[in-house]
Coordinates of C-alpha atoms and ligand atoms in Angstrom, one line a residue:
X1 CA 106.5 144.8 59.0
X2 CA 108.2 147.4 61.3
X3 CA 108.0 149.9 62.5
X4 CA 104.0 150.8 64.3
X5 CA 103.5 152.6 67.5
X6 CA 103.9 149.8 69.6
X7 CA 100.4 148.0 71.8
X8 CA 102.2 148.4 74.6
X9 CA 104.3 151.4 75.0
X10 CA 107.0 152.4 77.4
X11 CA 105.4 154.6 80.1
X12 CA 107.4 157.9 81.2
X13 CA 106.2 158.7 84.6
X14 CA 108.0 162.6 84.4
X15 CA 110.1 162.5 81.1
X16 CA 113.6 163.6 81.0
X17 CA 114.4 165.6 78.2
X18 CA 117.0 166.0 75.9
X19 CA 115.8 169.2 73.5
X20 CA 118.0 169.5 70.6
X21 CA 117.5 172.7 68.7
X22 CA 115.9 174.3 71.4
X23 CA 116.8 177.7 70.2
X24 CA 114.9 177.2 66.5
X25 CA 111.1 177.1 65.6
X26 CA 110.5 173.3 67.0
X27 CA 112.4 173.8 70.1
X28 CA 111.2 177.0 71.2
X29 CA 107.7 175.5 70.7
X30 CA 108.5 172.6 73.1
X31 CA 110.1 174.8 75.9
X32 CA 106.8 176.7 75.9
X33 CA 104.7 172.9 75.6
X34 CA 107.1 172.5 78.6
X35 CA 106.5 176.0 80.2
X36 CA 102.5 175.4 80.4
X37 CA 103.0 172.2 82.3
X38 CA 105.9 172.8 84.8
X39 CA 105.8 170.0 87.0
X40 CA 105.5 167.5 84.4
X41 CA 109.1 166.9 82.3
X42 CA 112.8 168.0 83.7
X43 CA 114.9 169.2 80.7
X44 CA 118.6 167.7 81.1
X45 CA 120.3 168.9 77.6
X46 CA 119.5 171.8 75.5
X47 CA 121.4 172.7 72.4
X48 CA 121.6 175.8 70.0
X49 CA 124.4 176.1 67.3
X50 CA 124.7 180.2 67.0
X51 CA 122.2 181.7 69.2
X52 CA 124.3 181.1 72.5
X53 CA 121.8 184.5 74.1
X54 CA 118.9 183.1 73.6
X55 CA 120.4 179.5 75.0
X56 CA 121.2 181.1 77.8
X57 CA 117.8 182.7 78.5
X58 CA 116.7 179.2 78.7
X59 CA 119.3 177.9 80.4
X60 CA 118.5 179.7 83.1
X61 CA 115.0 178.9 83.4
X62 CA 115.2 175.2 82.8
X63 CA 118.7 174.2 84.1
X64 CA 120.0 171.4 82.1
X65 CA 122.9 169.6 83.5
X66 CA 124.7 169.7 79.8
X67 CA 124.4 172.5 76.9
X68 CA 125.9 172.4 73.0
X69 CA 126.7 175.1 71.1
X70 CA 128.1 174.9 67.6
X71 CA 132.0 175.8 67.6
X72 CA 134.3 177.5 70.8
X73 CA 133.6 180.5 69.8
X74 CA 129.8 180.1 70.4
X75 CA 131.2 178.2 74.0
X76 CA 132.7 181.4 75.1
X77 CA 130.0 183.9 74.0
X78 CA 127.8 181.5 76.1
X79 CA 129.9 181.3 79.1
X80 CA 129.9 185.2 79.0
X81 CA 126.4 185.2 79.3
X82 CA 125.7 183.3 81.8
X83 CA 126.6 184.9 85.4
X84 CA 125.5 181.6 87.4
X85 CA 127.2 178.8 85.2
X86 CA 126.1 175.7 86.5
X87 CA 126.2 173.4 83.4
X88 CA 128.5 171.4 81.3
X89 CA 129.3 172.8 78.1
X90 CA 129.8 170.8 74.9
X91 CA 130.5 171.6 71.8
X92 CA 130.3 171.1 67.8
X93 CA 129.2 167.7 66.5
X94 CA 130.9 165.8 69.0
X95 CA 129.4 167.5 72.1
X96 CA 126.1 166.7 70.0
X97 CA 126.7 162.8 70.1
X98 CA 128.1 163.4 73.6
X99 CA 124.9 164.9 74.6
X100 CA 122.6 162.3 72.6
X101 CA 124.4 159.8 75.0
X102 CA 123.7 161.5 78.3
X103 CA 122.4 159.8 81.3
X104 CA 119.5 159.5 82.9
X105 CA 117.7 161.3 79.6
X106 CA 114.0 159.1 78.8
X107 CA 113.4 161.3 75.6
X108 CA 115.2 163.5 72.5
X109 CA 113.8 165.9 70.9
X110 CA 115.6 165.7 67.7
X111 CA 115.4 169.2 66.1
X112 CA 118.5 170.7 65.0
X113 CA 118.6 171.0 61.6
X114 CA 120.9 169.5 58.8
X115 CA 123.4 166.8 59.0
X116 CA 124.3 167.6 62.6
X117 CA 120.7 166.2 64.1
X118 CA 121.1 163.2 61.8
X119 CA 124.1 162.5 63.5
X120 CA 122.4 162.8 66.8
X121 CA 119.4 160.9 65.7
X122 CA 121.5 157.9 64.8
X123 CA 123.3 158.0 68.2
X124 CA 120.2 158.1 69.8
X125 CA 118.4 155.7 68.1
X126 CA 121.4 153.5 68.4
X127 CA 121.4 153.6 72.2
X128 CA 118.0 152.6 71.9
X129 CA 116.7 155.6 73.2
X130 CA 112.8 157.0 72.4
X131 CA 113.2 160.1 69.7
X132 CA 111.1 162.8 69.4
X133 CA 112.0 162.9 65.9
X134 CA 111.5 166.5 64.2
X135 CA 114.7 166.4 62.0
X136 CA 113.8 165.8 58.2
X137 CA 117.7 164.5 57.4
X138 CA 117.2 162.1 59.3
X139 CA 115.1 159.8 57.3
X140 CA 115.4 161.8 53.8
X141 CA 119.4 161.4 53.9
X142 CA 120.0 157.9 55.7
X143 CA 116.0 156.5 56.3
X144 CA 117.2 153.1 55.1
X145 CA 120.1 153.5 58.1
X146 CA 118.0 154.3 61.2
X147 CA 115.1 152.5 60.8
X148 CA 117.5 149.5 60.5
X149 CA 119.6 150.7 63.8
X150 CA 116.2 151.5 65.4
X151 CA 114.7 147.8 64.5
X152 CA 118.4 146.7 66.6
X153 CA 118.2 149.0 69.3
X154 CA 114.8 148.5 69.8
X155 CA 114.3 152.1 69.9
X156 CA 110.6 154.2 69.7
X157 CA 110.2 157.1 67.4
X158 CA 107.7 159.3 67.5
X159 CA 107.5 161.9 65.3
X160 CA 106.9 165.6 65.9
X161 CA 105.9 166.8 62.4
X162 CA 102.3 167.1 62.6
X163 CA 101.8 165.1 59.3
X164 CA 103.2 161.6 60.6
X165 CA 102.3 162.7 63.9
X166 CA 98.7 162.5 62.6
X167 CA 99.5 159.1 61.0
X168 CA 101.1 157.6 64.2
X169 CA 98.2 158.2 65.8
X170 CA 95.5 157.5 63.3
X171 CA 97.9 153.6 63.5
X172 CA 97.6 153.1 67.4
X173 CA 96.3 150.0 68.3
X174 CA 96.3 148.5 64.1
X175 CA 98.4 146.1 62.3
X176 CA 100.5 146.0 59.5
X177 CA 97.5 144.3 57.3
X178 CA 95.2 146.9 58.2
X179 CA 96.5 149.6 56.2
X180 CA 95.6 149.9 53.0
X181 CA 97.4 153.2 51.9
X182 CA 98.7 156.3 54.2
X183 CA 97.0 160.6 53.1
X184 CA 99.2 163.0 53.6
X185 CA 97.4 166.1 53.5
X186 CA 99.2 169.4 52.2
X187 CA 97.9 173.1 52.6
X188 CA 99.0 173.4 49.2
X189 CA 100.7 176.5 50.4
X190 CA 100.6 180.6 49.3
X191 CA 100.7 179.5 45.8
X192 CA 97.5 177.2 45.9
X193 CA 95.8 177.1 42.5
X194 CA 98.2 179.2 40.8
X195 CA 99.3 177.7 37.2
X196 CA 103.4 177.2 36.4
X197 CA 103.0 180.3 34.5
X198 CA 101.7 182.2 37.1
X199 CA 104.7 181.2 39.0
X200 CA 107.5 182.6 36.7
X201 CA 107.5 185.8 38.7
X202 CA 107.1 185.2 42.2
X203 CA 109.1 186.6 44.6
X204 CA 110.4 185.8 47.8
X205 CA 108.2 187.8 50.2
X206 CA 105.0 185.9 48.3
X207 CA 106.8 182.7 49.1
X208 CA 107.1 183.4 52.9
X209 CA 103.6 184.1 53.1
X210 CA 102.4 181.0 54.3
X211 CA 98.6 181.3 55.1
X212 CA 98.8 178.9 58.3
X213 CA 101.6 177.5 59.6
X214 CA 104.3 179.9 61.1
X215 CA 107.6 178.4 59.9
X216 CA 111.4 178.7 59.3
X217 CA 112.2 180.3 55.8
X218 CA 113.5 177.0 54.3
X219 CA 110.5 175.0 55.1
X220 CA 108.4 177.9 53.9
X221 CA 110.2 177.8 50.8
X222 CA 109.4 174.6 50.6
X223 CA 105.6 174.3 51.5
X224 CA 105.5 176.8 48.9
X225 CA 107.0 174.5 46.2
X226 CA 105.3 171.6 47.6
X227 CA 108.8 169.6 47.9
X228 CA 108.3 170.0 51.8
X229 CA 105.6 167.3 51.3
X230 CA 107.6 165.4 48.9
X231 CA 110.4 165.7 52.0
X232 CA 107.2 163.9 54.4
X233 CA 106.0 161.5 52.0
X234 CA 109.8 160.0 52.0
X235 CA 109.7 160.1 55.9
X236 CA 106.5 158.1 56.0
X237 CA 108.1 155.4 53.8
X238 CA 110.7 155.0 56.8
X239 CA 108.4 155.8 59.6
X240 CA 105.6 153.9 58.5
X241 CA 107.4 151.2 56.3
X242 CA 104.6 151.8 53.4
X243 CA 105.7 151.6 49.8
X244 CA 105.9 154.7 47.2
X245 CA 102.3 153.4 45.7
X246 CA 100.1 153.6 48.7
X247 CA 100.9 157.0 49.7
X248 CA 98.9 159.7 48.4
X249 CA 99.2 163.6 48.6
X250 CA 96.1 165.2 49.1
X251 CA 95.8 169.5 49.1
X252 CA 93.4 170.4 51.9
X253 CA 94.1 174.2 52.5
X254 CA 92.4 174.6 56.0
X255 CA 95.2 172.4 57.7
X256 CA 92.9 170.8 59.8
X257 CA 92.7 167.3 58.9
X258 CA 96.9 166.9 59.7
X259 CA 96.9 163.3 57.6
X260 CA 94.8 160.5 57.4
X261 CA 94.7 156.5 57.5
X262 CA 92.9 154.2 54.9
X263 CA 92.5 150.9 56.2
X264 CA 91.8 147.9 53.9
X265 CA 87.9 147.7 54.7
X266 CA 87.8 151.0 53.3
X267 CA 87.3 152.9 56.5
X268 CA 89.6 156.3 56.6
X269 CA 90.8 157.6 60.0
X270 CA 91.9 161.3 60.5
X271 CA 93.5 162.8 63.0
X272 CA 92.3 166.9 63.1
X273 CA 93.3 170.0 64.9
X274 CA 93.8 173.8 64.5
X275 CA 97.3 174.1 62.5
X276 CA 99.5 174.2 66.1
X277 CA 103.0 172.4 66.6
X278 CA 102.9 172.8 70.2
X279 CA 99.9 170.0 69.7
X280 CA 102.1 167.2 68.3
X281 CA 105.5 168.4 70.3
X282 CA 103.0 167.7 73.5
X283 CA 101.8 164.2 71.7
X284 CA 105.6 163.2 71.1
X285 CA 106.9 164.1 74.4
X286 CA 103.9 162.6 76.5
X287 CA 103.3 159.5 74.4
X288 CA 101.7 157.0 74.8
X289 CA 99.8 159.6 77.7
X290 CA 97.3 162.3 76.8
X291 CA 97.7 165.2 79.0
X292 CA 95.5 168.5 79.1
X293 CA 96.7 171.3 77.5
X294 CA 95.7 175.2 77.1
X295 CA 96.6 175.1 73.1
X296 CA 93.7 176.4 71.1
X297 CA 90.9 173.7 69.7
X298 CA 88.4 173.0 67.5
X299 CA 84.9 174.5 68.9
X300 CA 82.9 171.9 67.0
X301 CA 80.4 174.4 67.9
X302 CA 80.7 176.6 64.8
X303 CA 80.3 175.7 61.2
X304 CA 83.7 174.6 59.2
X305 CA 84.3 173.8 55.9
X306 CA 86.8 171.3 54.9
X307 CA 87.8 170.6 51.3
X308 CA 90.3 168.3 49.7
X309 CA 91.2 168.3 46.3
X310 CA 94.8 166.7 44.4
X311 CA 97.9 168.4 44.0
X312 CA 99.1 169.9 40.9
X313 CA 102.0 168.3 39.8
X314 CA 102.3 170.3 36.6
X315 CA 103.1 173.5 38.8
X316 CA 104.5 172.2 41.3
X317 CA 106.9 169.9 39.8
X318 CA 109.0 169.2 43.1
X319 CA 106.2 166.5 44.5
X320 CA 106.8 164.1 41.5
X321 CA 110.7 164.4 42.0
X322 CA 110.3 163.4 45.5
X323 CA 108.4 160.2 44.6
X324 CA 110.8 159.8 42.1
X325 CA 114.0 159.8 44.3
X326 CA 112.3 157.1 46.6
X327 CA 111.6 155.0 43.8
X328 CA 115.3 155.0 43.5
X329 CA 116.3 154.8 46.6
X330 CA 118.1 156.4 49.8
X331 CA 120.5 157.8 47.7
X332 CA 118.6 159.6 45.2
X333 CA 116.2 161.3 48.3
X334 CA 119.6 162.1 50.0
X335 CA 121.2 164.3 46.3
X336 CA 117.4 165.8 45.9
X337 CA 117.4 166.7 49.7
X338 CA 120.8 168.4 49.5
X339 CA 120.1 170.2 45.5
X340 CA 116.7 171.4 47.0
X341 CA 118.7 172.6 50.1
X342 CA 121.1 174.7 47.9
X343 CA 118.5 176.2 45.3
X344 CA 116.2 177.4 48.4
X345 CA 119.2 179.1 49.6
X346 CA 119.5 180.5 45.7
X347 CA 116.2 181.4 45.5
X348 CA 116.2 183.3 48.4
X349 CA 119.2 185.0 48.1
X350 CA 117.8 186.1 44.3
X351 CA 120.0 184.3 42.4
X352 CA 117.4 182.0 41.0
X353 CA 113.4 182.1 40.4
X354 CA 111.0 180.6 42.0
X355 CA 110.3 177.7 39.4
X356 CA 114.5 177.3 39.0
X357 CA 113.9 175.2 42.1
X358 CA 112.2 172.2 41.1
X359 CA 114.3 172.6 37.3
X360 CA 117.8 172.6 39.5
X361 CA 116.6 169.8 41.2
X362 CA 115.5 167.7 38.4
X363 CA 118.3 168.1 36.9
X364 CA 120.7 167.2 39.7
X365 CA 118.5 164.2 40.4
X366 CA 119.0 163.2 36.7
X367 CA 123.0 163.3 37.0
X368 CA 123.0 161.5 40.0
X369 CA 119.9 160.0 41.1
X370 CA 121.2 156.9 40.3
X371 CA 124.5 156.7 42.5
X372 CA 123.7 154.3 45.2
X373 CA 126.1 154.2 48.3
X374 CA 125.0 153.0 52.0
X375 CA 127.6 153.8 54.7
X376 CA 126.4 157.0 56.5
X377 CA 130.1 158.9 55.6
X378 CA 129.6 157.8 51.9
X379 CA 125.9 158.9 51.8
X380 CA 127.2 162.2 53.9
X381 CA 129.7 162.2 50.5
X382 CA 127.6 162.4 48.4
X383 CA 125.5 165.1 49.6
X384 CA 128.3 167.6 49.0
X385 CA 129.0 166.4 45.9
X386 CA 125.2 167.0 45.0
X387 CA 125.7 170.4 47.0
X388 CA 128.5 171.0 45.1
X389 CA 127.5 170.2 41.2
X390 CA 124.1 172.5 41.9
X391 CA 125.9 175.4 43.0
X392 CA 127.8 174.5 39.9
X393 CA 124.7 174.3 37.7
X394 CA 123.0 177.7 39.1
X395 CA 126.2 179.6 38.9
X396 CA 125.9 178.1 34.8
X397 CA 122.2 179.6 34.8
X398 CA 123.7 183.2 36.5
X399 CA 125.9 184.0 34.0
Ligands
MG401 MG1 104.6 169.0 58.1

């Protein structure tokens, strides 16, 4: 069964880096990962779609020989800020795949968000290349496609989110036979043992309040709805090639124990740490290495308390959905992906509530969970049509 961290890894004596997204939440985290150890990566490509100011800023401090921004516009503002213009500059989708292809680059760090870094991650992965993989399309929208182009290519992913980073590492040096089922653990969010009642009024400033991680406002969203971990227990299907049945959610609100392994003799390995990214960024880009780091640890000194306990699917609807739309296939997680997408965006421009999120998506998931199409355009397809019919359906609920 593919795919496993493999026994014997490439070894990166000075990684060269390709950060995609360096501008976001993911990619900011990895220039500072990058920052604390300056002698130990070169950074050859760094991309930002809009924020062309703050790609500057870094441009100057890590001089890549190629940057992408999102459309000429965003090419000009950037040229305008940068006095010293050394470095190439690429643009929109194309200067993405462009960039994905660039020589002399060892690593990608694939975090750019939507459709545009599953584009990238399939160039990547088909050039055989080792991903960094932080981009959630990639494996909820077309999975089924690059772990197939990745078993060609021959190429290593390792991915960033601390969940299946956790995992990855917890399956280092095990086989295929060992593994009885994979334990995604969840924090179980700002809404953590509230009933679906309670939730009928919640606003959006209760729903960015996540208690540990520091995120974006769509994955906050999401933690809060619990369909984030529905999102990861699809991508540990693909990563880990593991079957709907043997992988469990379990809520553990200190975010300390990031996932867990159970092997077939019964014996459970953990990987734990405080709630940091920069911890698996460092993991992904120094892999199969472990190199010091200044992040904050565990003082094993003090007491802790850890506690696990299952999710409630009752409230938190958008869990079951997620195991529903693997069940059906690459498809299905592709249309719930693209509805959730959409009534996030509702939600937190008002125009739905809180539990209209997981109802949109169920029923979008009913209409056309069942469509199954492989070619990456046609899967692409059908995620606008799925954008499309539940703009449709909330506009419905509106008026
Ligand atoms: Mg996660």
């Amino acid at each position: 069964m593919f795919p496993r961290p493999r026994l014997l890894p490439q070894l990166i004596d000075m990684p060269t880096l390709a950060i995609f997204g360096s501008t976001g939440s993911i990619g900011r985290q990895a220039l500072e990962v990058l920052r604390a150890s300056p002698d130990t990566y070169s950074v050859r490509v760094l991309s930002a779609w809009t924020n062309v100011e703050l790609l500057a800023a870094q441009a100057k401090e890590f001089m890549p020989e190629v940057v992408v921004v999102g459309t000429p516009e965003a090419a000009r503002r950037y040229r305008s800020c940068r006095d010293d213009l050394r470095e190439h500059v690429l643009v929109g989708e194309e200067g993405l795949e462009e960039a994905a292809a660039w020589p002399g680059v060892d690593t990608i760090l694939s975090a750019v968000v939507g459709a545009a870094g599953l584009r990238l991650t399939l160039r990547a992965v088909t050039l055989g290349r080792r991903i960094a993989l932080a981009n959630k399309e990639s494996l909820v929208v077309a999975g089924d496609l690059v772990m197939e182009a990745a078993k060609t290519s021959g190429a290593e992913i390792i991915p960033v989110d601390s969940e299946h980073a956790a995992i990855f590492q917890c399956l280092v040096g095990t086989s295929p036979d060992d593994v009885e089922r994979l334990v995604l653990t969840a924090s179980g969010g700002p809404f953590l043992g509230r009933t679906r009642e309670d939730l009928v009024y919640v606003g959006v400033d209760e729903a960015m309040d996540h208690p540990n991680w520091s995120m974006g406002a769509k994955i906050t969203v999401d933690s809060a709805t619990l369909m984030n971990k529905g999102l990861e227990v699809i991508e540990a299907h693909w990563l880990f090639g593991i079957d709907p049945d043997h992988i469990h959610v379990v809520v553990h609100p200190q975010s300390i124990v990031h996932s867990m392994v159970e092997f077939v003799d019964g014996s459970t390995l953990a990987q734990l740490g405080p709630p940091d990214m920069r911890l698996p960024i460092q993991y992904a880009l120094d892999y199969p290495v472990r190199n010091r780091s200044a992040w904050p640890r565990m003082d094993w000194t003090e007491s802790h308390q850890l506690s696990f306990m299952p999710p409630d699917v009752q409230a938190f609807p958008c869990l079951a959905l997620a195991f529903d739309a693997l069940r059906a296939g690459p498809s299905a997680t592709a249309v719930l992906n693209a509805a959730n997408e959409v009534a996030v965006a509702a939600f937190l421009d008002g125009r739905i509530a809180f539990n209209g999120i997981p109802e949109v998506n169920a029923k979008v998931l009913g209409r056309m969970g069942r469509i199954q199409v492989h070619a990456l355009e046609d899967r692409l397809a059908l995620d606008t049509e799925a954008r499309v019919l539940t703009e449709e359906l909330i506009g419905k609920e509106g008026n």
